mmCIF file of C-alpha atoms and ligand atoms in Angstrom:
data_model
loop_
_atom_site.group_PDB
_atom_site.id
_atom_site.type_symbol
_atom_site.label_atom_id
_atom_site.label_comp_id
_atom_site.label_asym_id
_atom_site.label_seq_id
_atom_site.Cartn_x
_atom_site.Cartn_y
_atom_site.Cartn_z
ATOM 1 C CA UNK V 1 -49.617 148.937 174.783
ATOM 2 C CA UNK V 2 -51.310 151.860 176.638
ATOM 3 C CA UNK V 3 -54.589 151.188 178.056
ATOM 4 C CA UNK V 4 -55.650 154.469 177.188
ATOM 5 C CA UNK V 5 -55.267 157.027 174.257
ATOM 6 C CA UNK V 6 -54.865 159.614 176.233
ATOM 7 C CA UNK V 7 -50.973 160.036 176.843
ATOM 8 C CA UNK V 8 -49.750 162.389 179.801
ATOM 9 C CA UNK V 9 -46.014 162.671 179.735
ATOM 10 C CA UNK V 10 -44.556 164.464 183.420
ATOM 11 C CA UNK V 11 -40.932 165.626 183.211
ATOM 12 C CA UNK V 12 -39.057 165.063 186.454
ATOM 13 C CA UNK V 13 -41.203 162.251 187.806
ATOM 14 C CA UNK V 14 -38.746 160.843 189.330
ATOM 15 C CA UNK V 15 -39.879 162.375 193.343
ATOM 16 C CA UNK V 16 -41.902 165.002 194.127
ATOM 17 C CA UNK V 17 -44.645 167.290 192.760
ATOM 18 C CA UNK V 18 -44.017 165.224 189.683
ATOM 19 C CA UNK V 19 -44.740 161.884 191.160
ATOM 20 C CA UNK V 20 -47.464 162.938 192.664
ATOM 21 C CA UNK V 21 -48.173 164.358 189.443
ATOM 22 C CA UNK V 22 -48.327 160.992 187.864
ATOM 23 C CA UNK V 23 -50.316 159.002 190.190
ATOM 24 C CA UNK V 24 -52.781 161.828 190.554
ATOM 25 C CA UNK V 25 -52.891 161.721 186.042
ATOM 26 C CA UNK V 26 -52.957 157.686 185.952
ATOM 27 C CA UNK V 27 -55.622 158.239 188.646
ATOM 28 C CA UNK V 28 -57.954 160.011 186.304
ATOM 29 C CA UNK V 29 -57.163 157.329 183.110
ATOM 30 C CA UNK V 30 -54.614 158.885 181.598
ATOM 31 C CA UNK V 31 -51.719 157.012 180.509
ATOM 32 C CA UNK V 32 -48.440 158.247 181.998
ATOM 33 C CA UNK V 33 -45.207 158.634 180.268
ATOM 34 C CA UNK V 34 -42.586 159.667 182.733
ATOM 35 C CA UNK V 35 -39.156 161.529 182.378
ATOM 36 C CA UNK V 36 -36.204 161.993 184.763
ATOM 37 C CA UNK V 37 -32.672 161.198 185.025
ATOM 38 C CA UNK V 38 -32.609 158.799 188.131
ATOM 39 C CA UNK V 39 -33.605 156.113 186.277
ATOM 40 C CA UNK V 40 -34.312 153.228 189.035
ATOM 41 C CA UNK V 41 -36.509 155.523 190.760
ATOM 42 C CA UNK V 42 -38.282 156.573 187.257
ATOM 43 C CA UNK V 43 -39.176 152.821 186.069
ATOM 44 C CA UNK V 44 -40.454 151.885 190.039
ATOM 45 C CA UNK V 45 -42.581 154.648 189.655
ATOM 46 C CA UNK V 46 -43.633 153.804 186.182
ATOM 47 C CA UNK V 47 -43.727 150.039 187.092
ATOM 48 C CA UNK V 48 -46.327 150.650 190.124
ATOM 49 C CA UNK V 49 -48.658 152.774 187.855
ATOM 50 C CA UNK V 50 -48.576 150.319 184.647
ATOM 51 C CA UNK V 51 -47.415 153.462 183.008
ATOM 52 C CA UNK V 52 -44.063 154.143 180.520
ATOM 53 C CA UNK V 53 -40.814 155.283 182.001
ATOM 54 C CA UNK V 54 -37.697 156.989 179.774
ATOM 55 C CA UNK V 55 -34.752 158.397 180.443
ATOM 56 C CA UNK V 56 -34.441 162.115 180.423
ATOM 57 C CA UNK V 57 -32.060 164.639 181.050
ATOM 58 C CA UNK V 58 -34.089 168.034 180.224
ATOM 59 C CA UNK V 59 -30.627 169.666 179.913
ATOM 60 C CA UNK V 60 -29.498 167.649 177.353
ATOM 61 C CA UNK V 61 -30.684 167.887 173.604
ATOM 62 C CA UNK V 62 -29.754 164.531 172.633
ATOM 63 C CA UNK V 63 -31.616 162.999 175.447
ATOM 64 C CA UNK V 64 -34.637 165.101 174.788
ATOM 65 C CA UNK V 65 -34.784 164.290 170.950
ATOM 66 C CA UNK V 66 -34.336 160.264 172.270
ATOM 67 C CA UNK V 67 -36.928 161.216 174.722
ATOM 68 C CA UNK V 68 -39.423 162.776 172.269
ATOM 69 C CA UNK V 69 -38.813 160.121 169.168
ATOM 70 C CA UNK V 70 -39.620 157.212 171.559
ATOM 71 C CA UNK V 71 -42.978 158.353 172.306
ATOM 72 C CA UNK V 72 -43.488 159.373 168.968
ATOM 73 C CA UNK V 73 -43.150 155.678 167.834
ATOM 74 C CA UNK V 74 -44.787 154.251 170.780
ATOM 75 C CA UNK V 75 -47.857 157.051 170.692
ATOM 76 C CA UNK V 76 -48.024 159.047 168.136
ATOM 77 C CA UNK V 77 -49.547 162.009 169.848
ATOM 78 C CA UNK V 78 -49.713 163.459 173.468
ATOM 79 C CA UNK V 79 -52.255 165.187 175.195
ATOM 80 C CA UNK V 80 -51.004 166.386 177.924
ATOM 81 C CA UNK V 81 -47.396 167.513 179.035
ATOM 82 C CA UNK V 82 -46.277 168.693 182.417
ATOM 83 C CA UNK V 83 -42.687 170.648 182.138
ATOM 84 C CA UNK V 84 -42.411 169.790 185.818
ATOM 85 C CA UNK V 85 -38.530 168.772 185.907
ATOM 86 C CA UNK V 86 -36.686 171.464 187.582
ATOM 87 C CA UNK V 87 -34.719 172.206 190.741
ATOM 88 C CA UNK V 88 -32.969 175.671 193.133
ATOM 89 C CA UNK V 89 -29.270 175.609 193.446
ATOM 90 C CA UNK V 90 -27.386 177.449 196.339
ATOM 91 C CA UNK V 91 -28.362 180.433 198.316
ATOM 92 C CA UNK V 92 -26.305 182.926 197.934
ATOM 93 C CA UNK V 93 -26.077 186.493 197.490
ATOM 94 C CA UNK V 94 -25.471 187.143 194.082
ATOM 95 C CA UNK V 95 -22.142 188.558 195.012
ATOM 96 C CA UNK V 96 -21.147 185.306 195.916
ATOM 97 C CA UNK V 97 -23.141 183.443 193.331
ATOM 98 C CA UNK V 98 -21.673 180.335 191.740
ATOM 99 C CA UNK V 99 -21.309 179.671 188.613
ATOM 100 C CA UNK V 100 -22.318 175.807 188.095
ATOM 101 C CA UNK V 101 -25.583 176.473 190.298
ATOM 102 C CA UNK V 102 -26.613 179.362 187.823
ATOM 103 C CA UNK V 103 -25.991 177.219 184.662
ATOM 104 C CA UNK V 104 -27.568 174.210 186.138
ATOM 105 C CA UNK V 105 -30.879 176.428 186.761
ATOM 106 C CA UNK V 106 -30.803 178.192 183.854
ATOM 107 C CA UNK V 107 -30.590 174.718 181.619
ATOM 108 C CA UNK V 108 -32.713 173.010 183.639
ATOM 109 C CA UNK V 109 -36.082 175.596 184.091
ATOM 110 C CA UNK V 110 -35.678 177.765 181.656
ATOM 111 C CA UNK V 111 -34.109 176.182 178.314
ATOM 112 C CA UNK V 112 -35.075 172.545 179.327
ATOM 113 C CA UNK V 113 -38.706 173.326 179.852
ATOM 114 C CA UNK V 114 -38.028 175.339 176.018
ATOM 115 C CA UNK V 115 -36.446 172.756 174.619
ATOM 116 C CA UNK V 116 -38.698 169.790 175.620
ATOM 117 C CA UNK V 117 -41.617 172.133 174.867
ATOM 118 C CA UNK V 118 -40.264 172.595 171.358
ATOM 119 C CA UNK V 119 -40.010 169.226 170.623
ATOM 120 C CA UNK V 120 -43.439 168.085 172.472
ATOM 121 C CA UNK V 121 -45.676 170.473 170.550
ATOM 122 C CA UNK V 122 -45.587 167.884 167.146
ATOM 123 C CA UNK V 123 -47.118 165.397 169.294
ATOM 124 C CA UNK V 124 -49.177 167.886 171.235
ATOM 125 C CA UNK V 125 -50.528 169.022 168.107
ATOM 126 C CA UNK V 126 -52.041 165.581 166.754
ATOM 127 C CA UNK V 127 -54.409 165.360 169.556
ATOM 128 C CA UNK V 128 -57.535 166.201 169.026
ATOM 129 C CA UNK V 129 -57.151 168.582 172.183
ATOM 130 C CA UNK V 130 -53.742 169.663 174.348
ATOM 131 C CA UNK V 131 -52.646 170.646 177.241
ATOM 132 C CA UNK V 132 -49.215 172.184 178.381
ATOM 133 C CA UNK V 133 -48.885 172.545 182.334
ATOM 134 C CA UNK V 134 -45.795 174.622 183.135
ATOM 135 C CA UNK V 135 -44.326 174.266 187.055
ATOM 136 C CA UNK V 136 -44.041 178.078 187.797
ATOM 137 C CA UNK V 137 -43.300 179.247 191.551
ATOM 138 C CA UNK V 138 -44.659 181.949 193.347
ATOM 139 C CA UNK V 139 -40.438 182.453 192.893
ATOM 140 C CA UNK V 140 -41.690 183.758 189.437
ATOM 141 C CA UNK V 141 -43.530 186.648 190.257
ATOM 142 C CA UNK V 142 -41.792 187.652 193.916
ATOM 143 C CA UNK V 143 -37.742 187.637 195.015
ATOM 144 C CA UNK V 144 -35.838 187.478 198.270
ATOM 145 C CA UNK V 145 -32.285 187.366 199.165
ATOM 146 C CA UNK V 146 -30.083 184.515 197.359
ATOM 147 C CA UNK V 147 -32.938 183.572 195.313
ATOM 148 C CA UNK V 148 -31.306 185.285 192.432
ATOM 149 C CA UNK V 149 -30.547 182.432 190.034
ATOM 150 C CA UNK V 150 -33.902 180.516 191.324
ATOM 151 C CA UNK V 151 -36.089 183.535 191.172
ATOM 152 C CA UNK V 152 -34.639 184.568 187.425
ATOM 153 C CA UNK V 153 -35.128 180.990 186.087
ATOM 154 C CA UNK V 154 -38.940 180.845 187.037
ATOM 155 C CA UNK V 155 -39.505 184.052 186.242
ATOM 156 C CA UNK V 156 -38.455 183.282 182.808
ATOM 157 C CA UNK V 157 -40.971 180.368 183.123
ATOM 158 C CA UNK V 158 -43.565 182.627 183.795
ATOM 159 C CA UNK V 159 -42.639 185.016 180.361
ATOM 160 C CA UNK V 160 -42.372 181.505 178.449
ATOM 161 C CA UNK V 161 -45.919 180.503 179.498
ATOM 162 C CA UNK V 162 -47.427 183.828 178.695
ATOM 163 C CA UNK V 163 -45.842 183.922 175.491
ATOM 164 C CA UNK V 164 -46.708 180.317 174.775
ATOM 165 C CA UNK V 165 -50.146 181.194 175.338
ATOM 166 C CA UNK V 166 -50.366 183.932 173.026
ATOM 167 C CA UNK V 167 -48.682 181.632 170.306
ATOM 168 C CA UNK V 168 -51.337 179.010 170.685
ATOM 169 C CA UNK V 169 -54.338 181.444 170.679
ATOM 170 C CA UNK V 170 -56.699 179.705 168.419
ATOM 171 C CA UNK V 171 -55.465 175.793 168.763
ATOM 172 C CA UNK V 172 -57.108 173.617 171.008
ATOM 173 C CA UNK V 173 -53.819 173.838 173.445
ATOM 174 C CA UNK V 174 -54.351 174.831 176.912
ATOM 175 C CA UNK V 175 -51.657 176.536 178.407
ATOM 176 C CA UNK V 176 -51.512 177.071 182.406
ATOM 177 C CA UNK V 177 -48.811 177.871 184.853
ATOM 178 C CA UNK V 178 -48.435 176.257 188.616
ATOM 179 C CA UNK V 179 -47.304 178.595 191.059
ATOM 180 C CA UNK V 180 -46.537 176.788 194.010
ATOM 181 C CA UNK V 181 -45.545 178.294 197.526
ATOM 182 C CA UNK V 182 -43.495 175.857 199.939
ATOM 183 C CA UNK V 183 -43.766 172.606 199.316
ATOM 184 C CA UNK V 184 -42.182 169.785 201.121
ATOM 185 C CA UNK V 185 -40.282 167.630 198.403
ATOM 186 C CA UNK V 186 -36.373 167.023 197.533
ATOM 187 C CA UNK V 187 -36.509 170.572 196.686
ATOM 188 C CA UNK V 188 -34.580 171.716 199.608
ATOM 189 C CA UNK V 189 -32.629 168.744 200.380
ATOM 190 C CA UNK V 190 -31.209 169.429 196.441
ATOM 191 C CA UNK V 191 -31.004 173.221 196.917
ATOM 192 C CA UNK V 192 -28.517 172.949 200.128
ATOM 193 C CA UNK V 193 -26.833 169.920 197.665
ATOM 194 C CA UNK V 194 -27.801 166.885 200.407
ATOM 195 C CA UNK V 195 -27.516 168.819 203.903
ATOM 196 C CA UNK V 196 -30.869 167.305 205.472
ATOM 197 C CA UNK V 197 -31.006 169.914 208.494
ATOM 198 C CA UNK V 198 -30.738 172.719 206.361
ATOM 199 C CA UNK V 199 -33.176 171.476 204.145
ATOM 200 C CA UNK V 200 -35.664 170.432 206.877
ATOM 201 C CA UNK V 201 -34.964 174.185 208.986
ATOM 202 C CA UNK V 202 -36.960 175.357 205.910
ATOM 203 C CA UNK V 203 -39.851 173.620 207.299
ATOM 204 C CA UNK V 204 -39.764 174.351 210.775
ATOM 205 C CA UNK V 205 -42.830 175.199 212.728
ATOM 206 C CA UNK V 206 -44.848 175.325 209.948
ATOM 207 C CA UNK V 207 -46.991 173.195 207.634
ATOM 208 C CA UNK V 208 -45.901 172.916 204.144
ATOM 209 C CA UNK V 209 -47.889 171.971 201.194
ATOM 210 C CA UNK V 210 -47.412 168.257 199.856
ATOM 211 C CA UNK V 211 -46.538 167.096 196.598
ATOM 212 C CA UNK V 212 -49.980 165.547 196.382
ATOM 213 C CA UNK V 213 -51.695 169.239 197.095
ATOM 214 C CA UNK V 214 -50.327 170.307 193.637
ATOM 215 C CA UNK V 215 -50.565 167.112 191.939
ATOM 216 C CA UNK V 216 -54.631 167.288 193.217
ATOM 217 C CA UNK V 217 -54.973 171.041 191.818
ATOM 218 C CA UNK V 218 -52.779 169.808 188.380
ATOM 219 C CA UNK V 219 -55.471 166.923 187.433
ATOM 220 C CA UNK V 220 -58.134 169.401 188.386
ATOM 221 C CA UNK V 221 -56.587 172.016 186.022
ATOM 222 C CA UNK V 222 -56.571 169.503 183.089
ATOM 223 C CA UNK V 223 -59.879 167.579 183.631
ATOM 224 C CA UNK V 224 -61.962 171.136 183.484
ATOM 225 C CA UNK V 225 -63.996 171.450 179.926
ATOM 226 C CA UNK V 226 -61.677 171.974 176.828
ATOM 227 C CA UNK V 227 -62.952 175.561 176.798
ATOM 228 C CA UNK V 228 -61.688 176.862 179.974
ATOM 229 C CA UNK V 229 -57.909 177.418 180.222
ATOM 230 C CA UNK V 230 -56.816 178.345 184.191
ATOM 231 C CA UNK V 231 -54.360 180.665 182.739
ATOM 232 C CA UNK V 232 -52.375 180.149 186.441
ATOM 233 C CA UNK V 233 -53.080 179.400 189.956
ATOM 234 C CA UNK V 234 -51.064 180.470 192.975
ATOM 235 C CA UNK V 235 -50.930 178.012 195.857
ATOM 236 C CA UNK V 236 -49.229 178.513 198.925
ATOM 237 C CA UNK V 237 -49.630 177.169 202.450
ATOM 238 C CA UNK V 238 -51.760 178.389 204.782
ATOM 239 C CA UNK V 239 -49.027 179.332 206.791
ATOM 240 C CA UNK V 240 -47.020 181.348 204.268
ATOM 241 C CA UNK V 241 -48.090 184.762 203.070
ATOM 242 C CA UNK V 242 -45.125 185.937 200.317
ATOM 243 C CA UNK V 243 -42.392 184.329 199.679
ATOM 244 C CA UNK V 244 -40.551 185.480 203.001
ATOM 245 C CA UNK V 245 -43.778 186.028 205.118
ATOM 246 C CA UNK V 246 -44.187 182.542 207.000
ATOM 247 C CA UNK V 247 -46.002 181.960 210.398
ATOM 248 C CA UNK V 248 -43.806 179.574 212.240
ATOM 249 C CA UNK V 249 -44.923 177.917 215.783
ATOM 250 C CA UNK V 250 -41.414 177.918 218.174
HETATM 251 P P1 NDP H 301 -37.905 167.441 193.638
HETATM 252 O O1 NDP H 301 -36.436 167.688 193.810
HETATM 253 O O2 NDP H 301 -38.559 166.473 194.547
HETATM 254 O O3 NDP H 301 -38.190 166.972 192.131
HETATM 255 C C1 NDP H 301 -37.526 167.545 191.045
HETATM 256 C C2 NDP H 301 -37.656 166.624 189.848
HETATM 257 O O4 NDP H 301 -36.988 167.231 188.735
HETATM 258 C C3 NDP H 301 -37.000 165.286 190.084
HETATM 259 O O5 NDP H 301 -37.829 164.253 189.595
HETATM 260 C C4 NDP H 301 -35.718 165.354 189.268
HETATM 261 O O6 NDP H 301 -35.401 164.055 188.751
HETATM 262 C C5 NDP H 301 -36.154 166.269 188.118
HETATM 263 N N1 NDP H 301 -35.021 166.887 187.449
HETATM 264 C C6 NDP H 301 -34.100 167.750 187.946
HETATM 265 N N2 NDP H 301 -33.169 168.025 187.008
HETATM 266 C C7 NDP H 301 -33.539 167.310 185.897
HETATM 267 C C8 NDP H 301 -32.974 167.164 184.596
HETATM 268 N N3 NDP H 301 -31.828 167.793 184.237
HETATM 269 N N4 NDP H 301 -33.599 166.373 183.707
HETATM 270 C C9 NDP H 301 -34.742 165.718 184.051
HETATM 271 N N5 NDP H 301 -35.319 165.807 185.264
HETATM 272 C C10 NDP H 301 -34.706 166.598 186.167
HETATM 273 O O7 NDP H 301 -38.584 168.875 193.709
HETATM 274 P P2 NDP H 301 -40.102 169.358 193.466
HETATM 275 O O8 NDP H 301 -40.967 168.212 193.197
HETATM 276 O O9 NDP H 301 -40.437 170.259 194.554
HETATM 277 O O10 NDP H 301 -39.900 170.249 192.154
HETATM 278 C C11 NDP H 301 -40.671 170.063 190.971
HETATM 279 C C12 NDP H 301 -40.896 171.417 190.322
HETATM 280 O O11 NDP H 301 -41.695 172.228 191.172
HETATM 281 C C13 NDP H 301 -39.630 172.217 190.044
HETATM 282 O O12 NDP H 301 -39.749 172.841 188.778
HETATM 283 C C14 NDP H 301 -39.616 173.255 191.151
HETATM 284 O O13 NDP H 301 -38.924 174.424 190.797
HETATM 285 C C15 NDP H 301 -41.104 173.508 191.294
HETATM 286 N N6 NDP H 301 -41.510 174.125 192.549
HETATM 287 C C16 NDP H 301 -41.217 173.516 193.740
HETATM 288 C C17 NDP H 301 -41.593 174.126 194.930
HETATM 289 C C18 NDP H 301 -41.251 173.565 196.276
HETATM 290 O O14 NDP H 301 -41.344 174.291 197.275
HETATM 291 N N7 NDP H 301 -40.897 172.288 196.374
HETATM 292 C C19 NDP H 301 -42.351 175.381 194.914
HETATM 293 C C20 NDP H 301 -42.579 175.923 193.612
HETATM 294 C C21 NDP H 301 -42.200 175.293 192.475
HETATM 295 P P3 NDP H 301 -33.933 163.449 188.575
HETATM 296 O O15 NDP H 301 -33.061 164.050 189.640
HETATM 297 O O16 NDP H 301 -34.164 161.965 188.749
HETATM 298 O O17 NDP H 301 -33.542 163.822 187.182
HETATM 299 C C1 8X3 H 302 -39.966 177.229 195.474
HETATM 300 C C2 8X3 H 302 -40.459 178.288 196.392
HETATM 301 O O1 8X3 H 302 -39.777 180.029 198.088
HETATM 302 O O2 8X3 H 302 -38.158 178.287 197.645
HETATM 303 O O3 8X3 H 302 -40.302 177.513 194.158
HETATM 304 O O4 8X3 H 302 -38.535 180.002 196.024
HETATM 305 S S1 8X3 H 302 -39.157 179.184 197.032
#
């Protein structure tokens, strides 16, 4: 049984911005259904916060269906979703792009968050007030070099949460986007596919944000009045200017 009606379900809570997600949610009472496909590191998570943990693969329509239908029988409603689950794939010019990497992006950010949206918004909609948190990147709104796929894929994020927003003009559904700058997660250690010094060169000499830093501006998004929707918010190191400006200490 939850020990509170107020059901927060975080895609992709498995490490990450999404964990931190979670903790930071169950921190301020709401009860925390978590999704990912790693599923030992899922239920620890879930176990530690007293909170819910299911399977998910956000690229797979049967698992999101199982996904959606088991909170629907154990809830009945959710107030708060964070399409969180997501991930960069390669970087490569686009002349060498590869194939697998694009598809895995393009499932995963762009029709995963659709498709999990899709099927969230029943249960979204029997709250008595909603809130849909969509992990952007400042990737959605600037490019650089063998971002392609990456910088496409939240891009598309960013059109899906405008649109989203016009759609639910008039409901009591919040809509915001994240737009995170560098943030030190498994992001990079996934993008260069487990190669821990390229993923930690990314880091180098500077400070990156923390998964807590956008878990901390998440719950503050969602625990302002009902009235007031933060349409988006751009975070970014202090370090890191754009997306390829980045003050590094030799
Ligand atoms: P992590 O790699 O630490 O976390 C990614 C999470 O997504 C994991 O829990 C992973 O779980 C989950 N995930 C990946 N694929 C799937 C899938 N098919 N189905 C379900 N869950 C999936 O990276 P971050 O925490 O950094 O990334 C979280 C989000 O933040 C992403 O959308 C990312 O694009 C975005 N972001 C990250 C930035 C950064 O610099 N780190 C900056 C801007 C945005 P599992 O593997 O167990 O399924
Ligand atoms: C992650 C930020 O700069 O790697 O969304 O694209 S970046």
């Amino acid at each position: 049984m939850p020990d509170s009606d107020r059901i927060a379900v975080v895609t992709g809570a498995s490490s990450g911005i999404g964990e931190a997600t979670a903790r930071g949610l169950r921190a301020a009472g709401f009860f925390v259904v978590l999704g990912a496909r790693r599923e030992d590191r899922l239920m620890a998570v879930a176990r530690e916060l007293g909170g819910r943990g299911l399977p998910l693969d956000v690229r797979d329509l049967a698992s999101i269906d199982a996904f959606t239908a088991a909170i629907a029988a154990e809830y009945g409603q959710v107030e708060i979703l964070i399409n969180n689950a997501g991930l960069a794939a390669g970087l490569q010019p686009l002349a060498q792009g590869n194939d697998d990497d694009w598809v895995q992006m393009m499932e995963t950010n762009v029709l995963g968050l659709l498709r999990v949206t899709r099927a969230m918004l029943p249960l979204l909609r029997r709250a008595p007030r909603a809130h849909i948190v969509n992990l952007g990147s400042v990737a959605g709104f600037e490019v650089y070099p063998g971002g392609v796929g990456y910088t496409a894929s939240k891009h598309a994020v960013r059109a899906i949460t405008k649109t989203l927003r016009l759609e639910l003009m008039g409901e009591p559904i919040r809509v915001t986007e994240i737009e995170p700058g560098m943030v030190e997660t498994e992001f990079s250690l996934v993008r260069f596919k487990g190669d821990r010094e390229k993923a930690s060169n990314v880091y180098q000499g500077m400070q990156p944000l923390t998964g807590a830093d956008i878990a901390d501006c998440i719950v503050w998004v969602v625990t302002r009045p009902p009235h007031v929707n933060v349409d988006e918010m751009v975070v970014r190191p202090i370090a890191q200017a754009t997306v390829r400006d980045v003050a590094r200490k030799s």
